[in-house]
Tab-separated table of C-alpha atoms in Angstrom:
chain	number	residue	atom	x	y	z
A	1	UNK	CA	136.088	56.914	107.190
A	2	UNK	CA	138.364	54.331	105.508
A	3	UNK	CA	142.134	54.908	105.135
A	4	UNK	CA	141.735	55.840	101.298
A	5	UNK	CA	138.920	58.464	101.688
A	6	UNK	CA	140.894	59.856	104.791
A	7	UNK	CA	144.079	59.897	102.280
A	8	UNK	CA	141.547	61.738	99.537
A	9	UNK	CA	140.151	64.227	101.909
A	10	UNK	CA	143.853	65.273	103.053
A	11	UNK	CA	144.670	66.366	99.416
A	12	UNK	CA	141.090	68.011	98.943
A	13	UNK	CA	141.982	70.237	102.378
A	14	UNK	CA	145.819	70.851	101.082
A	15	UNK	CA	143.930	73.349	97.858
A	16	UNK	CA	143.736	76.826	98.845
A	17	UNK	CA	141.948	77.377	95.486
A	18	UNK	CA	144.617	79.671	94.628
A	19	UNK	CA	144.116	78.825	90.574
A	20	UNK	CA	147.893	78.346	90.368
A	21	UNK	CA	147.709	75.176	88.346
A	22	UNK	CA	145.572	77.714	85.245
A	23	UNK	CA	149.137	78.487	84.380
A	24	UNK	CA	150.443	75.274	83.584
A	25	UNK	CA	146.807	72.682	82.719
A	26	UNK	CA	147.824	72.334	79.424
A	27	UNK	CA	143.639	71.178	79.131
A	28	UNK	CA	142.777	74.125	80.825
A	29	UNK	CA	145.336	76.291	78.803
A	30	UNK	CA	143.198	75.228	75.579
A	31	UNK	CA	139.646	75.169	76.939
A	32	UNK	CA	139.934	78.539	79.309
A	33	UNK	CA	137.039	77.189	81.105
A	34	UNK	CA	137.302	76.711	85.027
A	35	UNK	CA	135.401	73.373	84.577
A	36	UNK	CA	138.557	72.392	83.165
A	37	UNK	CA	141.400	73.443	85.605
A	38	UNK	CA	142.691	71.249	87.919
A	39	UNK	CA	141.344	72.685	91.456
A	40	UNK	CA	137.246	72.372	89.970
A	41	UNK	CA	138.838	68.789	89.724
A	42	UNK	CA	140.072	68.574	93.208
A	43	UNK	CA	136.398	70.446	94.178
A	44	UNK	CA	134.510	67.884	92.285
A	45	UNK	CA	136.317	65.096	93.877
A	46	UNK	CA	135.813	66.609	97.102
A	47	UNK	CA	131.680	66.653	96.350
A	48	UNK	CA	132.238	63.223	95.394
A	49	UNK	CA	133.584	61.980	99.021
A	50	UNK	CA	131.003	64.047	100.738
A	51	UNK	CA	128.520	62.189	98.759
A	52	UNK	CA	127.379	65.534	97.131
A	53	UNK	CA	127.070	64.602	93.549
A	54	UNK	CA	126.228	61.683	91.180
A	55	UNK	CA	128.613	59.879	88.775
A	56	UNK	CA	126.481	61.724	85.182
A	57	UNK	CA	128.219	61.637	81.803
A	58	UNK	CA	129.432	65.733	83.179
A	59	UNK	CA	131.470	64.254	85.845
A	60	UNK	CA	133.281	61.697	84.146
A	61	UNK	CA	133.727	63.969	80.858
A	62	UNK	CA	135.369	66.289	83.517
A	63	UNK	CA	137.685	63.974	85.147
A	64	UNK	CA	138.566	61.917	82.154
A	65	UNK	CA	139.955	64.992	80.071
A	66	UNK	CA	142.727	65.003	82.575
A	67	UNK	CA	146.126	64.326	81.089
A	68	UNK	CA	147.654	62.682	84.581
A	69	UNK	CA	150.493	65.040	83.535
A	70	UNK	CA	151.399	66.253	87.089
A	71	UNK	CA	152.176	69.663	85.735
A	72	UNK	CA	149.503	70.727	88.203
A	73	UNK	CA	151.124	68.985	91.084
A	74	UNK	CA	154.744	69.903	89.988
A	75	UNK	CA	153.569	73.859	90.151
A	76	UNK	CA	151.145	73.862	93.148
A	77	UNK	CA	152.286	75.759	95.843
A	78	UNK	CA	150.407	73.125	98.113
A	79	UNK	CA	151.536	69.885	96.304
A	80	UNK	CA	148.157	68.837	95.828
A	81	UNK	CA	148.225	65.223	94.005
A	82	UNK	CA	145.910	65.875	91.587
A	83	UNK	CA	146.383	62.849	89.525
A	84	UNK	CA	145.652	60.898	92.820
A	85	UNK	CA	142.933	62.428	93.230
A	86	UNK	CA	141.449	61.681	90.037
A	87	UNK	CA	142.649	58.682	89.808
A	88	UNK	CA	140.303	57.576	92.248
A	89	UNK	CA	137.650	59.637	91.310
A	90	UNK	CA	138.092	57.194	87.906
A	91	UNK	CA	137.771	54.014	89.919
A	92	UNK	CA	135.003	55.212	92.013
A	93	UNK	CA	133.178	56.104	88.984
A	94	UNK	CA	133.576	52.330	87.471
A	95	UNK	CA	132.794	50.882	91.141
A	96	UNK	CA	129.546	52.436	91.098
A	97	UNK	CA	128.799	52.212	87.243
A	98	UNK	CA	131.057	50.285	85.728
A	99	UNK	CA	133.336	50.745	82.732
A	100	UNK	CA	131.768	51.821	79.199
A	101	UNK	CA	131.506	48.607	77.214
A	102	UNK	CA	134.475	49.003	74.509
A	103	UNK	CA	136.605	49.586	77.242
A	104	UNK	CA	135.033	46.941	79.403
A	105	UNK	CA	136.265	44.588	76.128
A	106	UNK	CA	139.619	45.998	75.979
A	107	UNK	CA	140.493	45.728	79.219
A	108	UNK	CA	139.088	42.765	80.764
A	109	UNK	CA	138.959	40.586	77.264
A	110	UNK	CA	142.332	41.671	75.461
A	111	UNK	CA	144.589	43.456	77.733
A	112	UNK	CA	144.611	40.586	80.320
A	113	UNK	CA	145.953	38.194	77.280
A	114	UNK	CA	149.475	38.160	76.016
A	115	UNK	CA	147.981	36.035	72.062
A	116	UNK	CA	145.052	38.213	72.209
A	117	UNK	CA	147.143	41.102	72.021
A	118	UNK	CA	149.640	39.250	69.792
A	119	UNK	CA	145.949	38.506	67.508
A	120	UNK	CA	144.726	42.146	67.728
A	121	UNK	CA	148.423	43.614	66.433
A	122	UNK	CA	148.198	41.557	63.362
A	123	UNK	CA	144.770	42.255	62.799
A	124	UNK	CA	145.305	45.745	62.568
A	125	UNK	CA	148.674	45.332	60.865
A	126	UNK	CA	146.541	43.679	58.202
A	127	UNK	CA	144.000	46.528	58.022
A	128	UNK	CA	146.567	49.085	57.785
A	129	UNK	CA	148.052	47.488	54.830
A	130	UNK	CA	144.891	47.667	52.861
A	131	UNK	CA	145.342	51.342	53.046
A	132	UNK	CA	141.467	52.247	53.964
A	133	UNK	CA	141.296	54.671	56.912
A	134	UNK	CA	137.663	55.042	58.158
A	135	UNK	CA	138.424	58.040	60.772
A	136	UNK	CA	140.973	60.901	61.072
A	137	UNK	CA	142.156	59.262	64.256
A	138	UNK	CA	143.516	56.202	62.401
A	139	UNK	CA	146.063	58.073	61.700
A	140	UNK	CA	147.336	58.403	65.568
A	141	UNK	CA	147.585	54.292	65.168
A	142	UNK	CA	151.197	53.345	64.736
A	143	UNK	CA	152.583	50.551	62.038
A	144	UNK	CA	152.222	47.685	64.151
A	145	UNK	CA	153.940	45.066	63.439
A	146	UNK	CA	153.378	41.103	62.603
A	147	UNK	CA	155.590	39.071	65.215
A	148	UNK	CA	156.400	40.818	68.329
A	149	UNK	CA	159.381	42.072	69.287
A	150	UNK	CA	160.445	39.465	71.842
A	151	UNK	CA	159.308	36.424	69.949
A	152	UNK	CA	161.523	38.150	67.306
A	153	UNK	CA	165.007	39.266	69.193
A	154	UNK	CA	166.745	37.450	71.844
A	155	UNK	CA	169.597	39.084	73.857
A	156	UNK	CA	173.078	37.727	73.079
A	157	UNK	CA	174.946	35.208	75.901
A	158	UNK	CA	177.718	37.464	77.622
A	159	UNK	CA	180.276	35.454	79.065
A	160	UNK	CA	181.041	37.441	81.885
A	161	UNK	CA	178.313	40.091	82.621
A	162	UNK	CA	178.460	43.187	85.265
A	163	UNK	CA	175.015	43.074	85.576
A	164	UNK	CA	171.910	40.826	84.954
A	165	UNK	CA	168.651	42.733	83.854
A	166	UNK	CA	165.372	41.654	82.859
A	167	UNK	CA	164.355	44.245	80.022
A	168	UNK	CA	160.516	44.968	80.156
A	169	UNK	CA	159.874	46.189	76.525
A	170	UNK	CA	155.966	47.683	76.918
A	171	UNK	CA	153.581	46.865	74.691
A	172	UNK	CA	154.706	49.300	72.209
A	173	UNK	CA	158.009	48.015	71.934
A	174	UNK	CA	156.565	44.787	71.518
A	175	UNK	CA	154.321	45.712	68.855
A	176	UNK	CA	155.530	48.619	67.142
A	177	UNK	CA	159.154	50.286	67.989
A	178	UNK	CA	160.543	47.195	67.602
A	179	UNK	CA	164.090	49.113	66.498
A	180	UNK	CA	163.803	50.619	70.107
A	181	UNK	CA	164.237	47.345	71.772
A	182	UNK	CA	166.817	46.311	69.161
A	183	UNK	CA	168.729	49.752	70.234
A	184	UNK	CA	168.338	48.609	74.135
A	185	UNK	CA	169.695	45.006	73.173
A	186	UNK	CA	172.492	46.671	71.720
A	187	UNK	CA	173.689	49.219	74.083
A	188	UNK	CA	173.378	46.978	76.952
A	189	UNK	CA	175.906	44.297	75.060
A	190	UNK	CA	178.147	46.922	74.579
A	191	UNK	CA	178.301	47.919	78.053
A	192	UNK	CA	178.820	44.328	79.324
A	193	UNK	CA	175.057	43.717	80.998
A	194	UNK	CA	173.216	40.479	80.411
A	195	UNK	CA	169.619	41.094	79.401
A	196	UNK	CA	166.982	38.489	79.983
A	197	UNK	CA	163.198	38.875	78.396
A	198	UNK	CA	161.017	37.205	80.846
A	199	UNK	CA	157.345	36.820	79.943
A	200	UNK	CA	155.929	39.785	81.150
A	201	UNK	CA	152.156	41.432	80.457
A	202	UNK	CA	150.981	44.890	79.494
A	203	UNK	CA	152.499	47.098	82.769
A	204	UNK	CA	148.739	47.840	83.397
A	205	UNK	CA	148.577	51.805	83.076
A	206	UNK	CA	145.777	51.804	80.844
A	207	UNK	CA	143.573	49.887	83.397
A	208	UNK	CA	144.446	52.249	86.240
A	209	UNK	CA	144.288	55.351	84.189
A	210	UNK	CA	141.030	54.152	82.770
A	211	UNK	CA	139.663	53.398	86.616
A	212	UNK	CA	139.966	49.460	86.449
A	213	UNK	CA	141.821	49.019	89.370
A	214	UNK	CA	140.844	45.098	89.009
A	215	UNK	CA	143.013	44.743	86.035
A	216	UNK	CA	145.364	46.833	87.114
A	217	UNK	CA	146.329	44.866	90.113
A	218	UNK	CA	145.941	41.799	88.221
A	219	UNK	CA	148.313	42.400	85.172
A	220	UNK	CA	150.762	43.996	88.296
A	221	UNK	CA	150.968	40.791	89.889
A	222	UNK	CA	151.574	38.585	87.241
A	223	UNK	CA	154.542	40.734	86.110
A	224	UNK	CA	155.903	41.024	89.917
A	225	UNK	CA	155.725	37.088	89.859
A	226	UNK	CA	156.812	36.620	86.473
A	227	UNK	CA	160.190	39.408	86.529
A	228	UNK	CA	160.785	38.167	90.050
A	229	UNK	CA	161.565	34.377	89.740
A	230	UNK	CA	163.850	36.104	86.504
A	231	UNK	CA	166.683	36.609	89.699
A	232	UNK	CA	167.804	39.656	88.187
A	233	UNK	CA	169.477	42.911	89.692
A	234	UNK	CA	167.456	45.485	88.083
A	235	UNK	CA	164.262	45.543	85.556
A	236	UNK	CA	164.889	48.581	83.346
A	237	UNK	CA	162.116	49.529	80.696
A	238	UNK	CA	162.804	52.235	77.683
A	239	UNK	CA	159.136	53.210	78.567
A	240	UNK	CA	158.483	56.324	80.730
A	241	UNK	CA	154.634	55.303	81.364
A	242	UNK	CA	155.513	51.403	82.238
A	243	UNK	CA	158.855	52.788	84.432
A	244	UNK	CA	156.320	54.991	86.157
A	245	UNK	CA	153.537	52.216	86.372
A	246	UNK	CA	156.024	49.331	87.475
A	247	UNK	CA	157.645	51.496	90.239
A	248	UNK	CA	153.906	51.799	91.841
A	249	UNK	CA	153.560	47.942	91.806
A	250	UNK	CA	154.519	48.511	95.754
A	251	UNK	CA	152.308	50.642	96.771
A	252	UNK	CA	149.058	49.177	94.484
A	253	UNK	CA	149.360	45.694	95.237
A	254	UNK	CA	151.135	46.700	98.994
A	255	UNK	CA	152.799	43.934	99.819
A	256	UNK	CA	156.481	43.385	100.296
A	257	UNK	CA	157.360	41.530	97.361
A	258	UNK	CA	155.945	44.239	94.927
A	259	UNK	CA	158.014	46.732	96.866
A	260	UNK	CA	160.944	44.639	96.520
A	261	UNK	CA	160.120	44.752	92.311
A	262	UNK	CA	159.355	48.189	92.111
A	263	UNK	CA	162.744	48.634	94.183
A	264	UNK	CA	165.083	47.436	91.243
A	265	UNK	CA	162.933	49.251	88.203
A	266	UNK	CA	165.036	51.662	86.184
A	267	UNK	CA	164.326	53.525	83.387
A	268	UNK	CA	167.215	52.647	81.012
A	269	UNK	CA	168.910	56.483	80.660
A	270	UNK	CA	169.090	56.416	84.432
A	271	UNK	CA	170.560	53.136	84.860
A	272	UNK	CA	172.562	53.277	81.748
A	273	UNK	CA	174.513	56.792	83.628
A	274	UNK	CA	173.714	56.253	87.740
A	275	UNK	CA	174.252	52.552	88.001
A	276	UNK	CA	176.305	50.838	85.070
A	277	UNK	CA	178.195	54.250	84.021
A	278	UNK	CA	177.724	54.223	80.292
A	279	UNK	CA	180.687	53.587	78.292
A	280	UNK	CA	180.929	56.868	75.669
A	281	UNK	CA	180.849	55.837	71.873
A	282	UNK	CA	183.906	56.458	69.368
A	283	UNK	CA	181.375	56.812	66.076
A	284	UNK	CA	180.113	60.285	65.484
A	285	UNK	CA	176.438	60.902	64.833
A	286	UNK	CA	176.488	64.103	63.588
A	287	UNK	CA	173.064	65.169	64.153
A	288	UNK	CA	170.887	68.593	65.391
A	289	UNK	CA	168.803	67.195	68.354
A	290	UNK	CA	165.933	68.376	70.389
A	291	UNK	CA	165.125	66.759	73.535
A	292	UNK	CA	160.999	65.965	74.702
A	293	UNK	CA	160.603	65.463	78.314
A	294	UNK	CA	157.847	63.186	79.080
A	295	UNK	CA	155.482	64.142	81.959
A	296	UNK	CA	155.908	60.083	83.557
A	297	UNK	CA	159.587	60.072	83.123
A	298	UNK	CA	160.608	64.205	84.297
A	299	UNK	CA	157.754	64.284	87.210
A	300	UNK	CA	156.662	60.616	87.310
A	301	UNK	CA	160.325	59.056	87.900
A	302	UNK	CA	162.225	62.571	88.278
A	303	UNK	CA	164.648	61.698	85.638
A	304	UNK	CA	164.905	64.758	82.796
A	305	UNK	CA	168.852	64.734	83.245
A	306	UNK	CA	169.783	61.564	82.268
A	307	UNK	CA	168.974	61.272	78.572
A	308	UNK	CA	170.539	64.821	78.461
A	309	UNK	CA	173.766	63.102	80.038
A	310	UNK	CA	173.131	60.522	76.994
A	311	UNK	CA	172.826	62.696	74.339
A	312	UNK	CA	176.070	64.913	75.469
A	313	UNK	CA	178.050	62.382	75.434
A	314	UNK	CA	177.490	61.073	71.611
A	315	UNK	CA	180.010	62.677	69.529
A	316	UNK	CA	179.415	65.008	66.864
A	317	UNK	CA	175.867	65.619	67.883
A	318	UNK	CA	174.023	68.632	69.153
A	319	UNK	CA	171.365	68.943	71.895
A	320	UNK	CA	169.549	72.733	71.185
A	321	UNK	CA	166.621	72.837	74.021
A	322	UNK	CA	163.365	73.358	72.699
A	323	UNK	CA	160.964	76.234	74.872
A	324	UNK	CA	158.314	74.032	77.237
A	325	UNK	CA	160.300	71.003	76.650
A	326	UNK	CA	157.979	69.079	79.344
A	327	UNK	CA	155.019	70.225	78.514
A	328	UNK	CA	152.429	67.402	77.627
A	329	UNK	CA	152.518	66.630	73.989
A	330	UNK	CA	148.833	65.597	74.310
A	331	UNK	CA	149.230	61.780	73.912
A	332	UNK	CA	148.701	60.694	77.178
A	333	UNK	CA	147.609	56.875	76.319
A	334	UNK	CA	143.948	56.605	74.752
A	335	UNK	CA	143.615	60.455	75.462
A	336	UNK	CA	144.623	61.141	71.745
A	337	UNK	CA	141.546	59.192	70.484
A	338	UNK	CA	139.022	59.736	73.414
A	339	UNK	CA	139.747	63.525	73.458
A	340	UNK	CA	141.152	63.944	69.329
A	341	UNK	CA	140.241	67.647	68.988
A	342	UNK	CA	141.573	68.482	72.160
A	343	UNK	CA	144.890	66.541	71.697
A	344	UNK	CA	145.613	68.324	68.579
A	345	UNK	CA	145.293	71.234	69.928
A	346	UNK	CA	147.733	70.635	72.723
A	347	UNK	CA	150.085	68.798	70.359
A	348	UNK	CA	150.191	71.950	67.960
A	349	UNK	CA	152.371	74.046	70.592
A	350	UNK	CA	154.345	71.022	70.926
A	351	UNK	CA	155.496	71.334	67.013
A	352	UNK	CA	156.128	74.789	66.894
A	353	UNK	CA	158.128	74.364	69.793
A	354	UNK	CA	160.249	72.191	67.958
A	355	UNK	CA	159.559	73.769	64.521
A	356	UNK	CA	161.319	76.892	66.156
A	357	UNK	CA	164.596	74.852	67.343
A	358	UNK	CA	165.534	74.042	63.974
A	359	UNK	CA	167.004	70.848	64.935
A	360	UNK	CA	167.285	67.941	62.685
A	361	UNK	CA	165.392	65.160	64.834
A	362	UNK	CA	163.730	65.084	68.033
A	363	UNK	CA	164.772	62.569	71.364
A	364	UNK	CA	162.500	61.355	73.807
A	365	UNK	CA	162.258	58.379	76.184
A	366	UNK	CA	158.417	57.573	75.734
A	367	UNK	CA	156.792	55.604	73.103
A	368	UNK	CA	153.530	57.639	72.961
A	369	UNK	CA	155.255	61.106	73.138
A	370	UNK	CA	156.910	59.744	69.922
A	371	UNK	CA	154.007	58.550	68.519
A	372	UNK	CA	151.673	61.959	69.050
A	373	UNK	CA	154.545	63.944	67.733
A	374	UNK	CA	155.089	61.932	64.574
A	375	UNK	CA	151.855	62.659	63.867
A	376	UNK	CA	151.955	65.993	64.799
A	377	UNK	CA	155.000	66.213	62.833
A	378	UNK	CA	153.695	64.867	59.836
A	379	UNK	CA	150.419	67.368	59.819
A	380	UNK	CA	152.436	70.068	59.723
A	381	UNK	CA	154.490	68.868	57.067
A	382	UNK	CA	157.701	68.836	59.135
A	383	UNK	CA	159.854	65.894	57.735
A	384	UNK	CA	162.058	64.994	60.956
A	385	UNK	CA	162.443	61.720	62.528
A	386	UNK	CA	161.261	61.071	66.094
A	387	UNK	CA	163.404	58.219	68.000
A	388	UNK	CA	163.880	57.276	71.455
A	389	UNK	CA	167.769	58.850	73.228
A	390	UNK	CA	168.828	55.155	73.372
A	391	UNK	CA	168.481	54.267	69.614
A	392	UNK	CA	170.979	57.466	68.750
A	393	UNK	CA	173.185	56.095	71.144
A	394	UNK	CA	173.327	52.232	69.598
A	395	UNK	CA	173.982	54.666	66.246
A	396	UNK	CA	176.964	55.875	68.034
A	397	UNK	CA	177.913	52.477	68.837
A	398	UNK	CA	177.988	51.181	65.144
A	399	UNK	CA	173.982	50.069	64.854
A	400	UNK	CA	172.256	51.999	62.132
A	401	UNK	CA	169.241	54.256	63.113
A	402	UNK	CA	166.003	53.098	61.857
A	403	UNK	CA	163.783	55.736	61.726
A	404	UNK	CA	160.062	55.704	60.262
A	405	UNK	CA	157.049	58.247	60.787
A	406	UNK	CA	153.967	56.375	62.413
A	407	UNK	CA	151.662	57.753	60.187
């Protein structure tokens, strides 16, 4: 038995079936169908090792509707890894059948490609400004914009920096939140750190999540190689998925180099209170706030307090906690468009959650979250503005807010 199905069959024998994880599958929670809890997961993985059942359309169905939103693993009285587990049902699933043929193209023909990217973002910035929608799930696409962000804006020349970072923006900052990465630009200035924007690729969580560990590794090493000969002391990233994704590098590509990378990646709230000490702003933003945890920043990266610290230390404005403020919002990468129905559904507690705060806008530190609760936001009529903690803290600094609804 190879290392990885030994490392498989530990977390299969570590569930005692106990059914703990009903409580908090937000899938499961919606469905109420055992099919669609996370140990029949860990069960059908097991079958899978023990060479007990085939790859069909019912597996895969099964295994893809997980969010990868560790709730399961966070509550298990076991600390079964379930999104390990199937993770690599995923990617023994492609090795046996390979991936569906959109994806296939996405992944291997665009993803890989820095100008096809840059190509695809202006092709859909062009269709969305012909105003035709052909599906209901256009409207989860965000505004994307023309030029991206770091052909755009280019960090100022500090004299005499404290730190040197290389920023990884995500493709969604690079595409579409482009007043995120302004806000990043401008807090770090004001703090005295020296940004750098290396070239850099897609951080390669959609391959992995989507079983193409291939890509994955590929797009991994080209940012390890590209970030590294950058010299910088940390990489910091306003994304919670690509913080999550680029402090795995080490232990997907295993070699001492990537560990080295994933080493000095920091989500920007943490470094901007653990390692630079943020300095607090003057300007008051006087502003009702709500806080969303997302599930790769709170359980993927452990960091929840942080953008609390942030947002407590901006005058004038007011964090009120929202009930279930980690639960998944339903976004979870392509799950909003592979799984629409289902994501609504999971989205909808999400709103009255914050409906029932009654704060004025809502914080969180991950470009999808924001974009899946826009939406959600927007369907139920809610007008409130959805930005990332660091873009209320520029605001504090003296850079206005830009806020727009993705859809």
């Amino acid at each position: 038995m190879s290392n990885e199905a030994k490392a498989v069959k530990d977390q299969v024998n570590r569930c005692s079936k106990c059914g703990s994880c009903r409580e908090v599958c937000p899938v499961f929670i919606e469905m109420n169908s055992e099919p669609w809890v996370a140990r029949a997961r860990v069960q059908l993985a097991s079958a899978a090792l023990e060479h007990q059942v085939d790859f069909s359309h019912r597996y895969k169905e099964i295994m893809e509707s997980c969010l990868l939103c560790k709730a399961c693993v966070a509550h298990c009285p076991n600390g079964v890894r379930v999104d390990k587990l199937v993770l690599w049902a995923r990617q023994e699933a492609v090795k046996r059948q390979g991936l569906a043929f959109i994806k296939k193209v996405l992944l291997h023909n665009i993803l890989r490609y820095n100008y096809r990217l840059d190509l695809m973002a202006k092709i859909l910035a062009a269709y969305q400004a012909t105003g035709i929608r052909l599906t209901p799930k256009d409207n989860l696409l965000p505004h994307f914009r023309t030029v991206p962000f770091r052909r755009l804006w280019h960090p100022k020349k500090l004299k005499k920096p404290s730190l040197v970072v290389a920023y990884f923006t995500g493709c969604m900052t690079q595409y579409v939140y482009h007043q995120t990465g302004r806000a990043v630009l401008h807090v770090l200035e004001e703090n005295n750190v020296q940004v750098v924007l290396p070239e850099q690729w897609c951080c390669g969580m959609p391959a992995l999540a989507a079983g193409d560990l291939q890509t994955a590794r590929a797009l991994a090493e080209r940012n390890v190689e590209s970030l590294t000969k950058a010299g910088v002391d940390y990489i910091i990233t306003d994304c919670a998925s690509c913080g999550e994704m680029l402090k795995g590098y080490g232990q997907l590509l295993g070699n001492d180099m990537a560990r080295k990378f994933s080493g000095i990646v920091q989500d920007v709230s943490f470094f901007l209170v653990h390692t630079i000490g943020f300095r607090h702003p003057d300007k008051k933003v006087p502003l009702v706030v709500t806080y969303h945890d997302p599930c790769h920043l709170k359980r993927g990266q452990g960091t929840w307090a942080e953008p609390r610290k942030i947002l407590a230390g901006i005058p004038g404005l007011t964090l009120v906690e929202m009930a279930e403020s980690d639960r998944c919002c339903g976004s979870a990468g392509s799950f909003g468009f592979t799984h629409y129905d289902l994501s609504m559904k999971i989205l909808q507690r999400k709103v009255e959650n914050i409906r029932a705060t009654g704060a004025q806008a809502v914080a969180t530190g991950c470009p999808s979250c924001r974009l899946q609760i826009e939406c959600g936001l927007k369907k139920a009529d809610i007008s409130m503005p959805v930005v990332h903690t660091v873009e209320l803290l520029s605001r504090a600094y003296g850079l206005g807010m830009e806020g727009e609804a993705a859809c």
